[in-house]
PDB file of C-alpha atoms in Angstrom:
ATOM      1  CA  MET A   1     -14.198   0.402 -13.425  1.00  0.00           C
ATOM      2  CA  SER A   2     -11.665   3.046 -14.630  1.00  0.00           C
ATOM      3  CA  TRP A   3      -8.956   2.194 -16.722  1.00  0.00           C
ATOM      4  CA  GLN A   4      -6.767   1.875 -14.307  1.00  0.00           C
ATOM      5  CA  VAL A   5      -8.131  -0.556 -11.878  1.00  0.00           C
ATOM      6  CA  LYS A   6      -8.391  -3.033 -15.490  1.00  0.00           C
ATOM      7  CA  VAL A   7      -4.750  -2.306 -16.179  1.00  0.00           C
ATOM      8  CA  LEU A   8      -4.156  -3.223 -13.284  1.00  0.00           C
ATOM      9  CA  ASN A   9      -6.378  -6.273 -12.317  1.00  0.00           C
ATOM     10  CA  GLY A  10      -5.064  -7.240 -16.003  1.00  0.00           C
ATOM     11  CA  THR A  11      -0.947  -6.958 -15.255  1.00  0.00           C
ATOM     12  CA  SER A  12      -2.157  -8.626 -12.473  1.00  0.00           C
ATOM     13  CA  ARG A  13      -3.321 -11.649 -13.734  1.00  0.00           C
ATOM     14  CA  VAL A  14      -0.623 -12.033 -16.548  1.00  0.00           C
ATOM     15  CA  ILE A  15       2.099 -10.724 -14.936  1.00  0.00           C
ATOM     16  CA  VAL A  16       2.169 -10.373 -10.790  1.00  0.00           C
ATOM     17  CA  LYS A  17       0.861 -14.294 -10.362  1.00  0.00           C
ATOM     18  CA  PRO A  18       2.724 -16.136 -12.177  1.00  0.00           C
ATOM     19  CA  PHE A  19       6.424 -13.606 -11.173  1.00  0.00           C
ATOM     20  CA  VAL A  20       5.101 -14.586  -7.952  1.00  0.00           C
ATOM     21  CA  LYS A  21       4.874 -18.772  -8.732  1.00  0.00           C
ATOM     22  CA  ARG A  22       8.009 -18.688 -10.819  1.00  0.00           C
ATOM     23  CA  SER A  23      10.117 -16.395  -7.802  1.00  0.00           C
ATOM     24  CA  ALA A  24       8.338 -18.840  -4.531  1.00  0.00           C
ATOM     25  CA  ALA A  25       9.963 -21.595  -6.571  1.00  0.00           C
ATOM     26  CA  LYS A  26      13.071 -20.715  -7.079  1.00  0.00           C
ATOM     27  CA  THR A  27      12.696 -19.480  -3.865  1.00  0.00           C
ATOM     28  CA  VAL A  28      16.504 -21.279  -1.943  1.00  0.00           C
ATOM     29  CA  PRO A  29      15.013 -21.801   2.115  1.00  0.00           C
ATOM     30  CA  GLY A  30      17.025 -19.643   4.043  1.00  0.00           C
ATOM     31  CA  ASN A  31      16.843 -16.782   1.500  1.00  0.00           C
ATOM     32  CA  GLU A  32      14.160 -15.692   1.441  1.00  0.00           C
ATOM     33  CA  GLN A  33      14.119 -12.094   2.139  1.00  0.00           C
ATOM     34  CA  ALA A  34      16.316 -11.863  -1.472  1.00  0.00           C
ATOM     35  CA  THR A  35      12.640 -13.048  -3.379  1.00  0.00           C
ATOM     36  CA  ILE A  36      10.814  -9.890  -1.264  1.00  0.00           C
ATOM     37  CA  ASP A  37      13.263  -7.805  -2.001  1.00  0.00           C
ATOM     38  CA  LYS A  38      12.644  -8.468  -5.549  1.00  0.00           C
ATOM     39  CA  LEU A  39       9.255  -8.371  -5.204  1.00  0.00           C
ATOM     40  CA  ARG A  40       9.464  -4.802  -4.071  1.00  0.00           C
ATOM     41  CA  ARG A  41      10.940  -3.044  -6.251  1.00  0.00           C
ATOM     42  CA  TRP A  42       8.827  -4.667  -8.800  1.00  0.00           C
ATOM     43  CA  VAL A  43       5.604  -3.099  -7.307  1.00  0.00           C
ATOM     44  CA  VAL A  44       7.528   0.579  -7.109  1.00  0.00           C
ATOM     45  CA  ARG A  45       7.902   0.380 -10.963  1.00  0.00           C
ATOM     46  CA  LEU A  46       4.303  -0.506 -10.993  1.00  0.00           C
ATOM     47  CA  ASP A  47       3.356   1.587  -8.875  1.00  0.00           C
ATOM     48  CA  LYS A  48       4.828   5.175  -9.917  1.00  0.00           C
ATOM     49  CA  PHE A  49       3.901   3.299 -13.287  1.00  0.00           C
ATOM     50  CA  LEU A  50       0.545   3.070 -12.681  1.00  0.00           C
ATOM     51  CA  THR A  51      -1.319   5.723 -10.446  1.00  0.00           C
ATOM     52  CA  ARG A  52      -0.633   9.260 -11.083  1.00  0.00           C
ATOM     53  CA  LYS A  53      -0.676  12.715  -8.820  1.00  0.00           C
ATOM     54  CA  HIS A  54      -2.289  13.094  -6.198  1.00  0.00           C
ATOM     55  CA  THR A  55      -5.060  16.010  -5.320  1.00  0.00           C
ATOM     56  CA  SER A  56      -6.728  15.723  -2.258  1.00  0.00           C
ATOM     57  CA  THR A  57      -5.056  17.484   0.923  1.00  0.00           C
ATOM     58  CA  VAL A  58      -2.722  14.795   2.502  1.00  0.00           C
ATOM     59  CA  SER A  59      -0.860  15.610   5.813  1.00  0.00           C
ATOM     60  CA  VAL A  60       1.538  13.134   7.423  1.00  0.00           C
ATOM     61  CA  GLU A  61       2.274  12.479  11.217  1.00  0.00           C
ATOM     62  CA  SER A  62       5.114  10.921  11.836  1.00  0.00           C
ATOM     63  CA  VAL A  63       6.066   8.129  15.390  1.00  0.00           C
ATOM     64  CA  GLU A  64       9.525   8.439  16.194  1.00  0.00           C
ATOM     65  CA  GLY A  65      11.083   9.735  12.974  1.00  0.00           C
ATOM     66  CA  GLN A  66       8.868   7.127  10.554  1.00  0.00           C
ATOM     67  CA  PRO A  67       5.925   8.116   8.512  1.00  0.00           C
ATOM     68  CA  SER A  68       3.998   6.644   9.646  1.00  0.00           C
ATOM     69  CA  TYR A  69      -0.190   8.201   9.853  1.00  0.00           C
ATOM     70  CA  LEU A  70      -1.392   9.155   6.340  1.00  0.00           C
ATOM     71  CA  TRP A  71      -4.522  11.485   6.167  1.00  0.00           C
ATOM     72  CA  ILE A  72      -6.445  12.656   3.032  1.00  0.00           C
ATOM     73  CA  ASN A  73      -8.682  14.718   2.434  1.00  0.00           C
ATOM     74  CA  ASN A  74      -7.689  16.024   6.781  1.00  0.00           C
ATOM     75  CA  GLN A  75     -10.430  19.169   6.263  1.00  0.00           C
ATOM     76  CA  PRO A  76     -12.285  20.390   9.794  1.00  0.00           C
ATOM     77  CA  ASP A  77     -15.733  20.239   8.104  1.00  0.00           C
ATOM     78  CA  ILE A  78     -15.566  16.522   7.624  1.00  0.00           C
ATOM     79  CA  LYS A  79     -17.215  14.692   9.979  1.00  0.00           C
ATOM     80  CA  ARG A  80     -16.528  10.950   9.571  1.00  0.00           C
ATOM     81  CA  THR A  81     -13.354   8.914   9.120  1.00  0.00           C
ATOM     82  CA  ILE A  82     -12.298   5.777   7.761  1.00  0.00           C
ATOM     83  CA  LEU A  83      -9.447   3.692   8.946  1.00  0.00           C
ATOM     84  CA  TYR A  84      -7.942   2.462   5.761  1.00  0.00           C
ATOM     85  CA  LEU A  85      -4.993  -0.543   6.276  1.00  0.00           C
ATOM     86  CA  HIS A  86      -3.913  -1.241   2.838  1.00  0.00           C
ATOM     87  CA  GLY A  87      -2.753  -5.083   1.768  1.00  0.00           C
ATOM     88  CA  GLY A  88       0.056  -5.999   0.573  1.00  0.00           C
ATOM     89  CA  GLY A  89       0.489  -9.148   2.580  1.00  0.00           C
ATOM     90  CA  MET A  90       2.371  -7.538   5.783  1.00  0.00           C
ATOM     91  CA  ILE A  91       5.290  -8.209   2.858  1.00  0.00           C
ATOM     92  CA  ILE A  92       4.301  -4.995   0.784  1.00  0.00           C
ATOM     93  CA  HIS A  93       3.437  -1.544   1.048  1.00  0.00           C
ATOM     94  CA  VAL A  94       2.009   0.772  -2.464  1.00  0.00           C
ATOM     95  CA  PRO A  95       1.896   4.259  -1.493  1.00  0.00           C
ATOM     96  CA  GLY A  96       0.648   5.726  -4.683  1.00  0.00           C
ATOM     97  CA  MET A  97      -1.879   3.415  -5.292  1.00  0.00           C
ATOM     98  CA  TYR A  98      -2.910   3.630  -1.922  1.00  0.00           C
ATOM     99  CA  LYS A  99      -3.211   6.709  -1.701  1.00  0.00           C
ATOM    100  CA  GLN A 100      -5.465   6.811  -5.385  1.00  0.00           C
ATOM    101  CA  TRP A 101      -7.723   4.517  -3.626  1.00  0.00           C
ATOM    102  CA  ALA A 102      -8.129   6.658  -0.280  1.00  0.00           C
ATOM    103  CA  GLN A 103      -8.436  10.121  -2.251  1.00  0.00           C
ATOM    104  CA  ARG A 104     -11.175   7.915  -4.024  1.00  0.00           C
ATOM    105  CA  LEU A 105     -12.928   6.576  -1.243  1.00  0.00           C
ATOM    106  CA  GLY A 106     -12.692   9.475   0.763  1.00  0.00           C
ATOM    107  CA  ALA A 107     -14.639  11.606  -1.753  1.00  0.00           C
ATOM    108  CA  ALA A 108     -17.056   9.416  -2.149  1.00  0.00           C
ATOM    109  CA  ALA A 109     -18.173   8.704   1.431  1.00  0.00           C
ATOM    110  CA  ASN A 110     -17.091  12.524   2.191  1.00  0.00           C
ATOM    111  CA  ALA A 111     -15.255  11.352   4.992  1.00  0.00           C
ATOM    112  CA  ARG A 112     -11.761  11.451   5.550  1.00  0.00           C
ATOM    113  CA  VAL A 113      -9.166   8.857   5.187  1.00  0.00           C
ATOM    114  CA  LEU A 114      -6.320   6.987   7.548  1.00  0.00           C
ATOM    115  CA  LEU A 115      -4.099   5.368   6.264  1.00  0.00           C
ATOM    116  CA  VAL A 116      -2.094   2.989   8.659  1.00  0.00           C
ATOM    117  CA  ASP A 117       1.567   2.791   7.352  1.00  0.00           C
ATOM    118  CA  TYR A 118       2.748   0.248   8.958  1.00  0.00           C
ATOM    119  CA  ARG A 119       6.110  -1.771   9.660  1.00  0.00           C
ATOM    120  CA  LEU A 120       6.611  -4.227   7.280  1.00  0.00           C
ATOM    121  CA  ALA A 121       7.053  -8.421   7.416  1.00  0.00           C
ATOM    122  CA  PRO A 122       9.900 -10.313   7.226  1.00  0.00           C
ATOM    123  CA  GLU A 123      12.508  -7.313   8.702  1.00  0.00           C
ATOM    124  CA  TYR A 124       9.436  -6.913  11.477  1.00  0.00           C
ATOM    125  CA  PRO A 125       7.930  -9.513  12.655  1.00  0.00           C
ATOM    126  CA  TYR A 126       4.502 -10.299  13.588  1.00  0.00           C
ATOM    127  CA  PRO A 127       3.272  -9.249  15.316  1.00  0.00           C
ATOM    128  CA  ALA A 128       4.447  -5.611  14.191  1.00  0.00           C
ATOM    129  CA  SER A 129       2.127  -4.437  11.882  1.00  0.00           C
ATOM    130  CA  ASN A 130      -1.044  -5.381  13.787  1.00  0.00           C
ATOM    131  CA  GLU A 131       0.575  -3.119  17.008  1.00  0.00           C
ATOM    132  CA  ASP A 132       0.997  -0.354  14.605  1.00  0.00           C
ATOM    133  CA  CYS A 133      -2.597  -0.242  13.541  1.00  0.00           C
ATOM    134  CA  LEU A 134      -3.626  -0.677  16.655  1.00  0.00           C
TER     135      LEU A 134
END
């Protein structure tokens, strides 16, 4: 297990889980978006702290002007493709961590990796994220 994963696991256990529990307890019905926005800002800071620059080939394909698909290790001599649908409960996107994980996954499997940057809830309710992944 890499040091980054150990730090992420420890941070999640000690900081993220209690933060989410406290935020959920403070959420005022009808104002859930403020809690989600606060969580997203915090996760972006964590992402910048824990990730490093990517060394693999990354190309972006856009749909209607929005970056939608990231190809990691997209080289013609690679025959396998892995479809990676990131976690985050359909409300959070942590691009640095996902790219770093996809880079390692692709290298270990000798495969290109397709990351789908699907639309997030609650701005785009179900089934928007599922439709983006199909």
